[in-house]
Amino acid sequence: VQLQASGGGLVQAGDSLRLSCAASGGTFSSRVMGWYRQAPGKQRGFVAIIRSGGSTHYTDSVKGRFTISRDNAENTVYLQMNSLKPEDTAVYYCYTPFGSGWSPRASGYWGQGTQVTVSS
């Protein structure tokens, strides 16, 4: 499985961005897909996942602001980020677990990361 993330950039607080992740290899529609992020000096952490059936799960700090979605016809997962805050500044990574299940620390495939910088 290969993951190619895009859509990062430099924005001001309160702005929006949409990240995209194109997947190839495997059966996209049956995979859990997700986003993680790593801020400077911090460990990479969970942001959001979407299961094959469309159910979603978010880390508390982004609930109500971020929305994860998927387009199975395009093999693409999205992360719509609204009301961005400086603390959202991080490298964002696309992710899919090796297996059919998921937990926040499950091993998986990773994209190359895309930088999101939010200025105050």
Coordinates of N, CA and C in Angstrom, one line a residue:
V1 N 0.9 -1.2 0.0 CA 0.0 0.0 0.0 C 0.9 1.2 0.0
Q2 N 0.6 2.2 -0.9 CA 1.3 3.4 -0.9 C 0.3 4.6 -0.7
L3 N 0.7 5.6 0.1 CA -0.1 6.7 0.5 C 0.6 8.0 0.1
Q4 N -0.1 8.9 -0.6 CA 0.4 10.1 -1.0 C -0.4 11.3 -0.5
A5 N 0.1 12.0 0.5 CA -0.7 13.1 1.1 C -0.3 14.4 0.4
S6 N -1.3 15.3 0.4 CA -1.1 16.6 -0.2 C -2.1 17.6 0.5
G7 N -1.9 18.9 0.3 CA -2.8 19.9 0.7 C -2.4 20.8 1.9
G8 N -1.2 20.5 2.4 CA -0.7 21.3 3.5 C -0.4 22.7 3.1
G9 N -0.1 23.6 4.0 CA 0.3 24.9 3.7 C 0.4 25.8 4.9
L10 N 0.6 27.1 4.7 CA 0.7 28.1 5.7 C -0.6 28.9 5.7
V11 N -1.3 28.9 6.8 CA -2.5 29.7 7.0 C -2.6 30.5 8.3
Q12 N -3.5 31.3 8.4 CA -3.7 32.1 9.6 C -4.7 31.4 10.5
A13 N -4.6 31.7 11.8 CA -5.6 31.1 12.7 C -7.0 31.5 12.3
G14 N -7.9 30.5 12.4 CA -9.3 30.6 11.9 C -9.5 30.2 10.5
D15 N -8.5 30.0 9.7 CA -8.6 29.6 8.3 C -8.9 28.1 8.2
S16 N -9.1 27.6 7.0 CA -9.4 26.2 6.7 C -8.4 25.7 5.7
L17 N -8.2 24.4 5.8 CA -7.4 23.6 4.8 C -8.1 22.3 4.6
R18 N -7.9 21.7 3.5 CA -8.3 20.3 3.2 C -7.1 19.5 2.8
L19 N -6.8 18.5 3.5 CA -5.8 17.6 3.2 C -6.4 16.4 2.4
S20 N -5.6 15.9 1.5 CA -6.0 14.7 0.7 C -4.9 13.6 0.8
C21 N -5.4 12.4 0.7 CA -4.4 11.3 0.7 C -4.9 10.3 -0.3
A22 N -4.1 10.1 -1.4 CA -4.4 9.1 -2.4 C -3.7 7.8 -2.1
A23 N -4.5 6.7 -2.1 CA -4.0 5.4 -1.8 C -3.9 4.5 -3.0
S24 N -2.9 3.7 -3.1 CA -2.8 2.7 -4.2 C -2.3 1.4 -3.6
G25 N -2.7 0.3 -4.2 CA -2.4 -1.0 -3.7 C -3.4 -1.4 -2.6
G26 N -3.8 -2.7 -2.6 CA -4.8 -3.2 -1.7 C -6.2 -2.8 -2.1
T27 N -7.1 -3.1 -1.2 CA -8.5 -2.7 -1.5 C -8.9 -1.6 -0.6
F28 N -8.9 -0.4 -1.2 CA -9.1 0.8 -0.4 C -10.4 0.8 0.4
S29 N -11.5 0.4 -0.3 CA -12.8 0.5 0.3 C -12.9 -0.3 1.6
S30 N -12.1 -1.3 1.8 CA -12.2 -2.2 3.0 C -11.3 -1.7 4.1
R31 N -10.5 -0.7 3.8 CA -9.4 -0.3 4.8 C -9.9 0.8 5.7
V32 N -9.4 0.7 7.0 CA -9.5 1.8 7.9 C -8.5 2.8 7.4
M33 N -8.9 4.1 7.3 CA -7.9 5.2 6.9 C -7.9 6.2 7.9
G34 N -6.7 6.9 8.1 CA -6.6 7.8 9.2 C -5.6 8.9 8.9
W35 N -5.6 9.8 9.8 CA -4.6 10.9 9.9 C -4.0 11.0 11.3
Y36 N -2.7 11.2 11.3 CA -2.0 11.5 12.5 C -1.2 12.7 12.3
R37 N -0.6 13.3 13.3 CA 0.2 14.5 13.2 C 1.3 14.5 14.2
Q38 N 2.4 15.2 13.8 CA 3.6 15.3 14.7 C 4.0 16.8 14.7
A39 N 3.9 17.4 15.9 CA 4.3 18.7 16.1 C 5.8 18.7 16.5
P40 N 6.5 19.9 16.3 CA 7.9 19.9 16.6 C 8.1 19.5 18.1
G41 N 9.1 18.6 18.3 CA 9.4 18.2 19.6 C 8.4 17.3 20.3
K42 N 7.4 16.8 19.6 CA 6.4 15.9 20.1 C 6.4 14.6 19.4
Q43 N 5.8 13.6 20.0 CA 5.6 12.4 19.3 C 4.4 12.5 18.3
R44 N 4.4 11.6 17.4 CA 3.3 11.6 16.4 C 2.1 11.1 17.2
G45 N 0.9 11.7 16.9 CA -0.3 11.4 17.6 C -1.5 11.3 16.7
F46 N -2.5 10.5 17.2 CA -3.7 10.3 16.4 C -4.5 11.5 16.2
V47 N -5.1 11.7 15.0 CA -6.0 12.8 14.8 C -7.4 12.3 14.5
A48 N -7.6 11.4 13.5 CA -8.9 11.0 13.1 C -8.7 9.7 12.3
I49 N -9.8 8.9 12.3 CA -9.9 7.7 11.5 C -11.3 7.6 10.9
I50 N -11.4 6.9 9.8 CA -12.7 6.6 9.2 C -12.6 5.1 8.8
R51 N -13.6 4.3 9.3 CA -13.7 2.9 9.0 C -14.3 2.7 7.6
S52 N -14.3 1.4 7.2 CA -14.8 1.1 5.8 C -16.3 1.4 5.7
G53 N -17.0 1.3 6.8 CA -18.4 1.6 6.8 C -18.8 3.1 7.0
G54 N -17.7 3.9 7.2 CA -17.9 5.3 7.3 C -18.0 5.9 8.7
S55 N -17.9 5.0 9.7 CA -17.9 5.6 11.0 C -16.5 6.2 11.3
T56 N -16.6 7.3 12.1 CA -15.4 8.1 12.4 C -15.1 8.2 13.8
H57 N -13.8 8.6 14.1 CA -13.4 8.8 15.5 C -12.3 9.9 15.4
Y58 N -12.4 10.8 16.4 CA -11.5 11.9 16.4 C -10.8 12.1 17.8
T59 N -9.6 12.6 17.8 CA -9.1 13.0 19.0 C -9.8 14.2 19.6
D60 N -9.9 14.4 20.9 CA -10.8 15.4 21.5 C -10.5 16.8 21.0
S61 N -9.2 17.1 20.8 CA -8.8 18.5 20.5 C -9.3 19.0 19.1
V62 N -9.7 18.1 18.2 CA -10.2 18.5 16.9 C -11.7 18.2 16.7
K63 N -12.3 17.7 17.6 CA -13.8 17.4 17.5 C -14.5 18.7 17.2
G64 N -15.4 18.7 16.2 CA -16.2 19.9 15.9 C -15.5 20.8 14.9
R65 N -14.2 20.6 14.7 CA -13.4 21.4 13.8 C -12.9 20.7 12.6
F66 N -12.6 19.4 12.7 CA -12.0 18.6 11.7 C -13.1 17.6 11.2
T67 N -13.0 17.3 9.9 CA -13.9 16.2 9.4 C -13.1 15.3 8.5
I68 N -13.2 14.0 8.8 CA -12.5 13.1 7.9 C -13.6 12.4 7.0
S69 N -13.2 12.2 5.8 CA -14.2 11.6 4.8 C -13.4 10.8 3.8
R70 N -14.1 10.0 3.1 CA -13.4 9.1 2.1 C -14.2 9.0 0.8
D71 N -13.5 8.9 -0.3 CA -14.1 8.7 -1.6 C -13.6 7.3 -2.1
N72 N -14.4 6.3 -2.0 CA -13.9 5.0 -2.4 C -13.7 4.9 -3.9
A73 N -14.4 5.6 -4.7 CA -14.2 5.6 -6.1 C -12.9 6.2 -6.5
E74 N -12.4 7.1 -5.7 CA -11.2 7.8 -6.0 C -10.0 7.3 -5.2
N75 N -10.3 6.3 -4.3 CA -9.2 5.8 -3.4 C -8.5 6.9 -2.6
T76 N -9.4 7.8 -2.1 CA -8.8 9.0 -1.5 C -9.5 9.3 -0.1
V77 N -8.7 9.7 0.8 CA -9.3 10.1 2.1 C -8.9 11.6 2.3
Y78 N -9.9 12.3 2.9 CA -9.7 13.7 3.1 C -9.7 14.1 4.6
L79 N -9.1 15.2 4.9 CA -9.3 15.8 6.3 C -9.6 17.3 6.1
Q80 N -10.8 17.6 6.3 CA -11.2 19.0 6.3 C -11.0 19.6 7.6
M81 N -10.1 20.7 7.6 CA -9.7 21.3 8.9 C -10.2 22.7 8.9
N82 N -11.2 23.0 9.8 CA -11.7 24.4 9.9 C -11.3 25.0 11.3
S83 N -11.4 26.3 11.4 CA -11.1 27.0 12.6 C -9.7 26.6 13.1
L84 N -8.8 26.6 12.2 CA -7.4 26.2 12.6 C -6.8 27.1 13.7
K85 N -6.0 26.4 14.5 CA -5.4 27.1 15.7 C -3.9 26.9 15.5
P86 N -3.1 27.8 16.1 CA -1.6 27.6 16.0 C -1.2 26.2 16.6
E87 N -1.9 25.7 17.6 CA -1.5 24.4 18.1 C -1.8 23.2 17.2
D88 N -2.4 23.5 16.0 CA -2.6 22.5 15.0 C -1.4 22.4 14.1
T89 N -0.5 23.3 14.3 CA 0.8 23.2 13.5 C 1.5 21.9 13.7
A90 N 1.7 21.2 12.6 CA 2.3 19.9 12.6 C 2.6 19.4 11.2
V91 N 3.3 18.3 11.1 CA 3.3 17.5 9.9 C 2.2 16.5 10.0
Y92 N 1.3 16.4 9.0 CA 0.2 15.5 9.0 C 0.5 14.3 8.1
Y93 N 0.2 13.1 8.7 CA 0.5 11.9 8.0 C -0.8 11.1 7.7
C94 N -0.9 10.6 6.5 CA -1.9 9.7 6.2 C -1.5 8.3 6.6
Y95 N -2.5 7.5 7.0 CA -2.2 6.2 7.6 C -3.3 5.2 7.3
T96 N -2.9 3.9 7.2 CA -3.8 2.8 7.2 C -3.2 1.7 7.9
P97 N -3.9 1.0 8.8 CA -3.3 -0.1 9.6 C -3.0 -1.3 8.7
F98 N -2.0 -2.1 9.1 CA -1.7 -3.3 8.4 C -2.9 -4.3 8.3
G99 N -3.6 -4.4 9.4 CA -4.7 -5.4 9.5 C -6.0 -4.7 9.3
S100 N -7.1 -5.4 9.6 CA -8.4 -4.9 9.5 C -8.9 -4.1 10.7
G101 N -8.2 -4.3 11.8 CA -8.6 -3.6 13.0 C -7.8 -2.4 13.2
W102 N -8.1 -1.5 14.2 CA -7.4 -0.3 14.5 C -7.4 0.0 16.0
S103 N -6.3 0.5 16.4 CA -6.1 1.1 17.7 C -5.2 2.2 17.5
P104 N -5.1 3.2 18.4 CA -4.3 4.4 18.2 C -2.8 4.1 17.9
R105 N -2.4 3.0 18.5 CA -1.0 2.6 18.3 C -0.7 1.5 17.4
A106 N -1.7 1.1 16.6 CA -1.6 0.0 15.6 C -0.6 0.3 14.6
S107 N 0.2 -0.7 14.2 CA 1.2 -0.5 13.2 C 0.5 -0.4 11.8
G108 N 1.1 0.3 10.9 CA 0.5 0.4 9.6 C 1.4 1.1 8.6
Y109 N 0.8 1.4 7.4 CA 1.4 2.1 6.4 C 1.3 3.6 6.6
W110 N 2.3 4.3 6.2 CA 2.3 5.8 6.3 C 2.6 6.5 5.0
G111 N 2.0 7.6 4.8 CA 2.4 8.5 3.8 C 3.6 9.3 4.1
Q112 N 4.0 10.2 3.3 CA 5.2 11.0 3.4 C 5.0 12.2 4.3
G113 N 3.8 12.6 4.6 CA 3.6 13.8 5.5 C 3.4 15.0 4.7
T114 N 2.6 15.9 5.2 CA 2.4 17.2 4.6 C 2.4 18.2 5.8
Q115 N 3.1 19.3 5.6 CA 3.3 20.3 6.6 C 2.1 21.3 6.7
V116 N 1.5 21.5 7.9 CA 0.5 22.4 8.1 C 1.0 23.4 9.2
T117 N 1.0 24.7 8.8 CA 1.5 25.7 9.7 C 0.4 26.8 9.9
V118 N 0.1 27.0 11.1 CA -1.0 28.0 11.4 C -0.4 29.1 12.2
S119 N -0.5 30.3 11.7 CA 0.1 31.5 12.3 C -1.0 32.2 13.1
S120 N -0.5 32.8 14.2 CA -1.5 33.5 15.1 C -1.7 34.9 14.7

